[in-house]
Amino acid sequence: VIIADKLRPEESMNINFNFHHWHQRNDHNTSLDFDLFYTHFSNKIVPDYESDPNKILYDNLEGYSISKGTSFQINQSFSVPLNISIGVTYLDLFTISKGEKNMELFAPSFSGVFSVGYELPLYNVKLDYTGQFTGPMYLPTYDESFARSKTSPWYTVQHIKLEKTYSTKLSTYIGIRTIFNFTQES
């Protein structure tokens, strides 16, 4: 890792809009969240992965960077002890340097999370199934000996957990992480 001699502090201007709605009916409820966001960065500290595959060079961006997008999340609980949550995010992240637009590395345009939880109150047991999915993202490109695709594939990482509560101070759980055994190629 190599850091430029005189890094300047990053500066940003940000605007956000959030809409939140909560609806309750009898013994189930729904929560909705919708967000819009826009951030303009100057003096952004950026890593350079591509100049030398053996080094990561950090320096201030000569230009500016934009991060904009939207996200949506819904949470639903039902009269049976079942809770479901789904969230998605769209992100457009890029830099403008020397008049050229470059997409940011390691920043997927789409990502999301989900969870399903079911409780058996009589037995103080809860089952949770959670996960995340990640859309394609740009990756560094290197010479032939380090070559790989310029973009990553869609992928998902999912987990399951069974938890037993004995008291307010004691609980145990067993779980399986990365159920489908996803690992990156490189």
PDB file of C-alpha atoms in Angstrom:
ATOM      1  CA  VAL A   1       0.000   0.000   0.000  1.00  0.00           C
ATOM      2  CA  ILE A   2       1.404   3.356  -1.043  1.00  0.00           C
ATOM      3  CA  ILE A   3      -0.121   6.624   0.174  1.00  0.00           C
ATOM      4  CA  ALA A   4       0.536   9.935  -1.588  1.00  0.00           C
ATOM      5  CA  ASP A   5       2.684  12.393   0.355  1.00  0.00           C
ATOM      6  CA  LYS A   6       0.038  15.075   0.910  1.00  0.00           C
ATOM      7  CA  LEU A   7      -3.479  13.701   0.983  1.00  0.00           C
ATOM      8  CA  ARG A   8      -6.113  16.450   1.259  1.00  0.00           C
ATOM      9  CA  PRO A   9      -9.243  15.778   3.333  1.00  0.00           C
ATOM     10  CA  GLU A  10     -12.278  14.629   1.390  1.00  0.00           C
ATOM     11  CA  GLU A  11     -15.178  17.045   1.079  1.00  0.00           C
ATOM     12  CA  SER A  12     -18.750  16.196   0.189  1.00  0.00           C
ATOM     13  CA  MET A  13     -22.183  17.725  -0.246  1.00  0.00           C
ATOM     14  CA  ASN A  14     -25.116  15.408   0.305  1.00  0.00           C
ATOM     15  CA  ILE A  15     -28.875  15.511  -0.118  1.00  0.00           C
ATOM     16  CA  ASN A  16     -31.236  12.767   1.055  1.00  0.00           C
ATOM     17  CA  PHE A  17     -34.957  12.167   0.871  1.00  0.00           C
ATOM     18  CA  ASN A  18     -36.608   9.530   3.061  1.00  0.00           C
ATOM     19  CA  PHE A  19     -40.214   8.401   3.110  1.00  0.00           C
ATOM     20  CA  HIS A  20     -41.262   6.114   5.959  1.00  0.00           C
ATOM     21  CA  HIS A  21     -44.718   4.627   6.413  1.00  0.00           C
ATOM     22  CA  TRP A  22     -45.906   2.411   9.242  1.00  0.00           C
ATOM     23  CA  HIS A  23     -49.253   0.632   9.072  1.00  0.00           C
ATOM     24  CA  GLN A  24     -50.680  -1.499  11.845  1.00  0.00           C
ATOM     25  CA  ARG A  25     -53.806  -3.614  11.593  1.00  0.00           C
ATOM     26  CA  ASN A  26     -54.936  -5.938  14.359  1.00  0.00           C
ATOM     27  CA  ASP A  27     -51.856  -7.991  15.262  1.00  0.00           C
ATOM     28  CA  HIS A  28     -49.750  -7.511  12.131  1.00  0.00           C
ATOM     29  CA  ASN A  29     -47.925  -4.484  10.763  1.00  0.00           C
ATOM     30  CA  THR A  30     -46.118  -3.217   7.690  1.00  0.00           C
ATOM     31  CA  SER A  31     -43.202  -0.815   7.491  1.00  0.00           C
ATOM     32  CA  LEU A  32     -42.098   0.806   4.217  1.00  0.00           C
ATOM     33  CA  ASP A  33     -38.947   2.869   3.650  1.00  0.00           C
ATOM     34  CA  PHE A  34     -38.019   4.656   0.434  1.00  0.00           C
ATOM     35  CA  ASP A  35     -34.798   6.670   0.086  1.00  0.00           C
ATOM     36  CA  LEU A  36     -33.263   8.852  -2.631  1.00  0.00           C
ATOM     37  CA  PHE A  37     -29.697  10.082  -2.175  1.00  0.00           C
ATOM     38  CA  TYR A  38     -27.097  12.160  -4.000  1.00  0.00           C
ATOM     39  CA  THR A  39     -23.532  12.954  -2.882  1.00  0.00           C
ATOM     40  CA  HIS A  40     -20.914  15.080  -4.669  1.00  0.00           C
ATOM     41  CA  PHE A  41     -17.320  14.408  -3.503  1.00  0.00           C
ATOM     42  CA  SER A  42     -14.283  16.579  -4.066  1.00  0.00           C
ATOM     43  CA  ASN A  43     -10.728  15.750  -2.973  1.00  0.00           C
ATOM     44  CA  LYS A  44     -11.932  12.159  -2.803  1.00  0.00           C
ATOM     45  CA  ILE A  45      -9.221   9.735  -1.702  1.00  0.00           C
ATOM     46  CA  VAL A  46      -9.221   6.935  -4.252  1.00  0.00           C
ATOM     47  CA  PRO A  47      -7.304   3.663  -4.514  1.00  0.00           C
ATOM     48  CA  ASP A  48      -5.525   2.809  -7.771  1.00  0.00           C
ATOM     49  CA  TYR A  49      -5.534  -0.971  -8.160  1.00  0.00           C
ATOM     50  CA  GLU A  50      -4.673  -1.076 -11.841  1.00  0.00           C
ATOM     51  CA  SER A  51      -1.329   0.713 -12.270  1.00  0.00           C
ATOM     52  CA  ASP A  52       0.608  -2.062 -10.566  1.00  0.00           C
ATOM     53  CA  PRO A  53      -0.989  -5.406  -9.579  1.00  0.00           C
ATOM     54  CA  ASN A  54       1.418  -5.655  -6.650  1.00  0.00           C
ATOM     55  CA  LYS A  55       0.478  -2.277  -5.143  1.00  0.00           C
ATOM     56  CA  ILE A  56      -2.516  -0.204  -4.108  1.00  0.00           C
ATOM     57  CA  LEU A  57      -1.806   3.506  -4.586  1.00  0.00           C
ATOM     58  CA  TYR A  58      -3.916   6.060  -2.648  1.00  0.00           C
ATOM     59  CA  ASP A  59      -4.158   9.668  -3.797  1.00  0.00           C
ATOM     60  CA  ASN A  60      -6.710  12.462  -4.101  1.00  0.00           C
ATOM     61  CA  LEU A  61      -8.874  12.367  -7.194  1.00  0.00           C
ATOM     62  CA  GLU A  62      -8.154  15.131  -9.667  1.00  0.00           C
ATOM     63  CA  GLY A  63     -11.795  15.855 -10.424  1.00  0.00           C
ATOM     64  CA  TYR A  64     -14.918  14.837  -8.557  1.00  0.00           C
ATOM     65  CA  SER A  65     -17.042  11.808  -7.763  1.00  0.00           C
ATOM     66  CA  ILE A  66     -20.811  11.317  -7.714  1.00  0.00           C
ATOM     67  CA  SER A  67     -22.746   8.750  -5.688  1.00  0.00           C
ATOM     68  CA  LYS A  68     -26.487   8.656  -6.337  1.00  0.00           C
ATOM     69  CA  GLY A  69     -29.194   6.106  -5.998  1.00  0.00           C
ATOM     70  CA  THR A  70     -32.309   4.852  -4.356  1.00  0.00           C
ATOM     71  CA  SER A  71     -33.266   2.156  -1.882  1.00  0.00           C
ATOM     72  CA  PHE A  72     -36.499   0.511  -0.839  1.00  0.00           C
ATOM     73  CA  GLN A  73     -37.262  -1.747   2.114  1.00  0.00           C
ATOM     74  CA  ILE A  74     -40.437  -3.436   3.290  1.00  0.00           C
ATOM     75  CA  ASN A  75     -40.904  -5.244   6.611  1.00  0.00           C
ATOM     76  CA  GLN A  76     -44.019  -7.278   7.241  1.00  0.00           C
ATOM     77  CA  SER A  77     -45.070  -9.062  10.406  1.00  0.00           C
ATOM     78  CA  PHE A  78     -48.096 -11.330  10.383  1.00  0.00           C
ATOM     79  CA  SER A  79     -50.560 -12.454  13.018  1.00  0.00           C
ATOM     80  CA  VAL A  80     -48.744 -15.798  13.057  1.00  0.00           C
ATOM     81  CA  PRO A  81     -45.231 -15.318  14.459  1.00  0.00           C
ATOM     82  CA  LEU A  82     -43.747 -14.716  10.990  1.00  0.00           C
ATOM     83  CA  ASN A  83     -41.682 -11.694   9.920  1.00  0.00           C
ATOM     84  CA  ILE A  84     -40.458 -10.993   6.385  1.00  0.00           C
ATOM     85  CA  SER A  85     -38.107  -8.220   5.274  1.00  0.00           C
ATOM     86  CA  ILE A  86     -36.848  -7.355   1.790  1.00  0.00           C
ATOM     87  CA  GLY A  87     -34.623  -4.447   0.767  1.00  0.00           C
ATOM     88  CA  VAL A  88     -33.029  -3.410  -2.524  1.00  0.00           C
ATOM     89  CA  THR A  89     -30.602  -0.643  -3.455  1.00  0.00           C
ATOM     90  CA  TYR A  90     -29.703   0.851  -6.818  1.00  0.00           C
ATOM     91  CA  LEU A  91     -26.391   2.754  -6.825  1.00  0.00           C
ATOM     92  CA  ASP A  92     -24.742   4.836  -9.548  1.00  0.00           C
ATOM     93  CA  LEU A  93     -21.185   5.631  -8.434  1.00  0.00           C
ATOM     94  CA  PHE A  94     -18.627   7.180 -10.775  1.00  0.00           C
ATOM     95  CA  THR A  95     -15.721   9.618 -10.968  1.00  0.00           C
ATOM     96  CA  ILE A  96     -14.973  12.390 -13.440  1.00  0.00           C
ATOM     97  CA  SER A  97     -11.231  12.885 -13.861  1.00  0.00           C
ATOM     98  CA  LYS A  98      -9.606  14.834 -16.693  1.00  0.00           C
ATOM     99  CA  GLY A  99     -12.988  14.997 -18.445  1.00  0.00           C
ATOM    100  CA  GLU A 100     -13.343  11.207 -18.466  1.00  0.00           C
ATOM    101  CA  LYS A 101     -16.125   9.283 -16.678  1.00  0.00           C
ATOM    102  CA  ASN A 102     -15.003   6.120 -14.877  1.00  0.00           C
ATOM    103  CA  MET A 103     -17.242   3.681 -13.068  1.00  0.00           C
ATOM    104  CA  GLU A 104     -16.140   2.959  -9.509  1.00  0.00           C
ATOM    105  CA  LEU A 105     -14.568  -0.434  -8.811  1.00  0.00           C
ATOM    106  CA  PHE A 106     -16.154  -2.805  -6.261  1.00  0.00           C
ATOM    107  CA  ALA A 107     -19.459  -0.873  -6.310  1.00  0.00           C
ATOM    108  CA  PRO A 108     -22.392  -2.996  -7.519  1.00  0.00           C
ATOM    109  CA  SER A 109     -25.286  -1.163  -9.158  1.00  0.00           C
ATOM    110  CA  PHE A 110     -27.791  -3.468  -7.474  1.00  0.00           C
ATOM    111  CA  SER A 111     -27.742  -5.120  -4.079  1.00  0.00           C
ATOM    112  CA  GLY A 112     -30.269  -6.328  -1.599  1.00  0.00           C
ATOM    113  CA  VAL A 113     -31.029  -8.120   1.628  1.00  0.00           C
ATOM    114  CA  PHE A 114     -33.822 -10.365   2.808  1.00  0.00           C
ATOM    115  CA  SER A 115     -34.868 -12.192   5.937  1.00  0.00           C
ATOM    116  CA  VAL A 116     -37.606 -14.512   7.077  1.00  0.00           C
ATOM    117  CA  GLY A 117     -38.089 -15.178  10.774  1.00  0.00           C
ATOM    118  CA  TYR A 118     -40.489 -17.627  12.379  1.00  0.00           C
ATOM    119  CA  GLU A 119     -41.039 -18.039  16.115  1.00  0.00           C
ATOM    120  CA  LEU A 120     -42.473 -20.905  18.140  1.00  0.00           C
ATOM    121  CA  PRO A 121     -43.293 -18.990  21.351  1.00  0.00           C
ATOM    122  CA  LEU A 122     -44.475 -22.108  23.190  1.00  0.00           C
ATOM    123  CA  TYR A 123     -40.939 -23.553  22.888  1.00  0.00           C
ATOM    124  CA  ASN A 124     -39.034 -20.223  22.936  1.00  0.00           C
ATOM    125  CA  VAL A 125     -37.503 -21.124  19.568  1.00  0.00           C
ATOM    126  CA  LYS A 126     -36.864 -18.845  16.619  1.00  0.00           C
ATOM    127  CA  LEU A 127     -35.789 -19.782  13.085  1.00  0.00           C
ATOM    128  CA  ASP A 128     -34.134 -17.102  10.911  1.00  0.00           C
ATOM    129  CA  TYR A 129     -33.259 -17.347   7.228  1.00  0.00           C
ATOM    130  CA  THR A 130     -31.269 -14.339   5.975  1.00  0.00           C
ATOM    131  CA  GLY A 131     -29.292 -13.397   2.932  1.00  0.00           C
ATOM    132  CA  GLN A 132     -27.944 -10.784   0.637  1.00  0.00           C
ATOM    133  CA  PHE A 133     -27.550 -10.588  -3.106  1.00  0.00           C
ATOM    134  CA  THR A 134     -25.049  -8.514  -5.009  1.00  0.00           C
ATOM    135  CA  GLY A 135     -25.160  -7.495  -8.644  1.00  0.00           C
ATOM    136  CA  PRO A 136     -22.246  -7.279 -11.058  1.00  0.00           C
ATOM    137  CA  MET A 137     -19.517  -4.765 -10.257  1.00  0.00           C
ATOM    138  CA  TYR A 138     -16.426  -3.545 -12.042  1.00  0.00           C
ATOM    139  CA  LEU A 139     -13.161  -5.202 -11.020  1.00  0.00           C
ATOM    140  CA  PRO A 140      -9.544  -4.133 -11.608  1.00  0.00           C
ATOM    141  CA  THR A 141      -7.952  -5.387 -14.822  1.00  0.00           C
ATOM    142  CA  TYR A 142      -4.386  -6.649 -14.937  1.00  0.00           C
ATOM    143  CA  ASP A 143      -1.856  -8.205 -17.291  1.00  0.00           C
ATOM    144  CA  GLU A 144      -2.404 -11.751 -18.533  1.00  0.00           C
ATOM    145  CA  SER A 145      -0.816 -13.489 -15.545  1.00  0.00           C
ATOM    146  CA  PHE A 146      -3.393 -11.827 -13.229  1.00  0.00           C
ATOM    147  CA  ALA A 147      -6.233 -11.674 -15.781  1.00  0.00           C
ATOM    148  CA  ARG A 148      -9.887 -12.181 -14.870  1.00  0.00           C
ATOM    149  CA  SER A 149     -13.250 -10.839 -16.001  1.00  0.00           C
ATOM    150  CA  LYS A 150     -13.770  -7.051 -15.890  1.00  0.00           C
ATOM    151  CA  THR A 151     -17.030  -7.539 -13.990  1.00  0.00           C
ATOM    152  CA  SER A 152     -18.129  -9.917 -11.276  1.00  0.00           C
ATOM    153  CA  PRO A 153     -21.214 -12.149 -11.617  1.00  0.00           C
ATOM    154  CA  TRP A 154     -24.434 -11.836  -9.613  1.00  0.00           C
ATOM    155  CA  TYR A 155     -24.081 -13.750  -6.365  1.00  0.00           C
ATOM    156  CA  THR A 156     -25.923 -14.441  -3.147  1.00  0.00           C
ATOM    157  CA  VAL A 157     -24.810 -15.348   0.362  1.00  0.00           C
ATOM    158  CA  GLN A 158     -27.446 -16.949   2.604  1.00  0.00           C
ATOM    159  CA  HIS A 159     -27.569 -18.119   6.220  1.00  0.00           C
ATOM    160  CA  ILE A 160     -29.923 -20.029   8.513  1.00  0.00           C
ATOM    161  CA  LYS A 161     -30.036 -19.961  12.315  1.00  0.00           C
ATOM    162  CA  LEU A 162     -32.087 -21.788  14.949  1.00  0.00           C
ATOM    163  CA  GLU A 163     -32.121 -20.106  18.366  1.00  0.00           C
ATOM    164  CA  LYS A 164     -33.491 -21.372  21.676  1.00  0.00           C
ATOM    165  CA  THR A 165     -34.096 -18.876  24.500  1.00  0.00           C
ATOM    166  CA  TYR A 166     -33.991 -20.193  28.051  1.00  0.00           C
ATOM    167  CA  SER A 167     -34.292 -16.897  29.919  1.00  0.00           C
ATOM    168  CA  THR A 168     -33.654 -13.171  29.382  1.00  0.00           C
ATOM    169  CA  LYS A 169     -29.984 -13.875  30.096  1.00  0.00           C
ATOM    170  CA  LEU A 170     -29.404 -17.193  28.358  1.00  0.00           C
ATOM    171  CA  SER A 171     -29.942 -18.443  24.820  1.00  0.00           C
ATOM    172  CA  THR A 172     -28.156 -20.787  22.427  1.00  0.00           C
ATOM    173  CA  TYR A 173     -28.162 -21.089  18.684  1.00  0.00           C
ATOM    174  CA  ILE A 174     -26.904 -23.239  15.871  1.00  0.00           C
ATOM    175  CA  GLY A 175     -26.494 -21.949  12.353  1.00  0.00           C
ATOM    176  CA  ILE A 176     -25.147 -22.536   8.896  1.00  0.00           C
ATOM    177  CA  ARG A 177     -23.410 -19.600   7.242  1.00  0.00           C
ATOM    178  CA  THR A 178     -23.031 -19.353   3.474  1.00  0.00           C
ATOM    179  CA  ILE A 179     -25.441 -22.226   2.838  1.00  0.00           C
ATOM    180  CA  PHE A 180     -24.549 -22.530  -0.842  1.00  0.00           C
ATOM    181  CA  ASN A 181     -20.794 -22.275  -0.071  1.00  0.00           C
ATOM    182  CA  PHE A 182     -20.252 -19.224  -2.278  1.00  0.00           C
ATOM    183  CA  THR A 183     -16.650 -18.053  -2.576  1.00  0.00           C
ATOM    184  CA  GLN A 184     -15.055 -15.633  -5.003  1.00  0.00           C
ATOM    185  CA  GLU A 185     -12.823 -17.074  -7.695  1.00  0.00           C
ATOM    186  CA  SER A 186     -10.009 -14.653  -6.939  1.00  0.00           C
TER     187      SER A 186
END
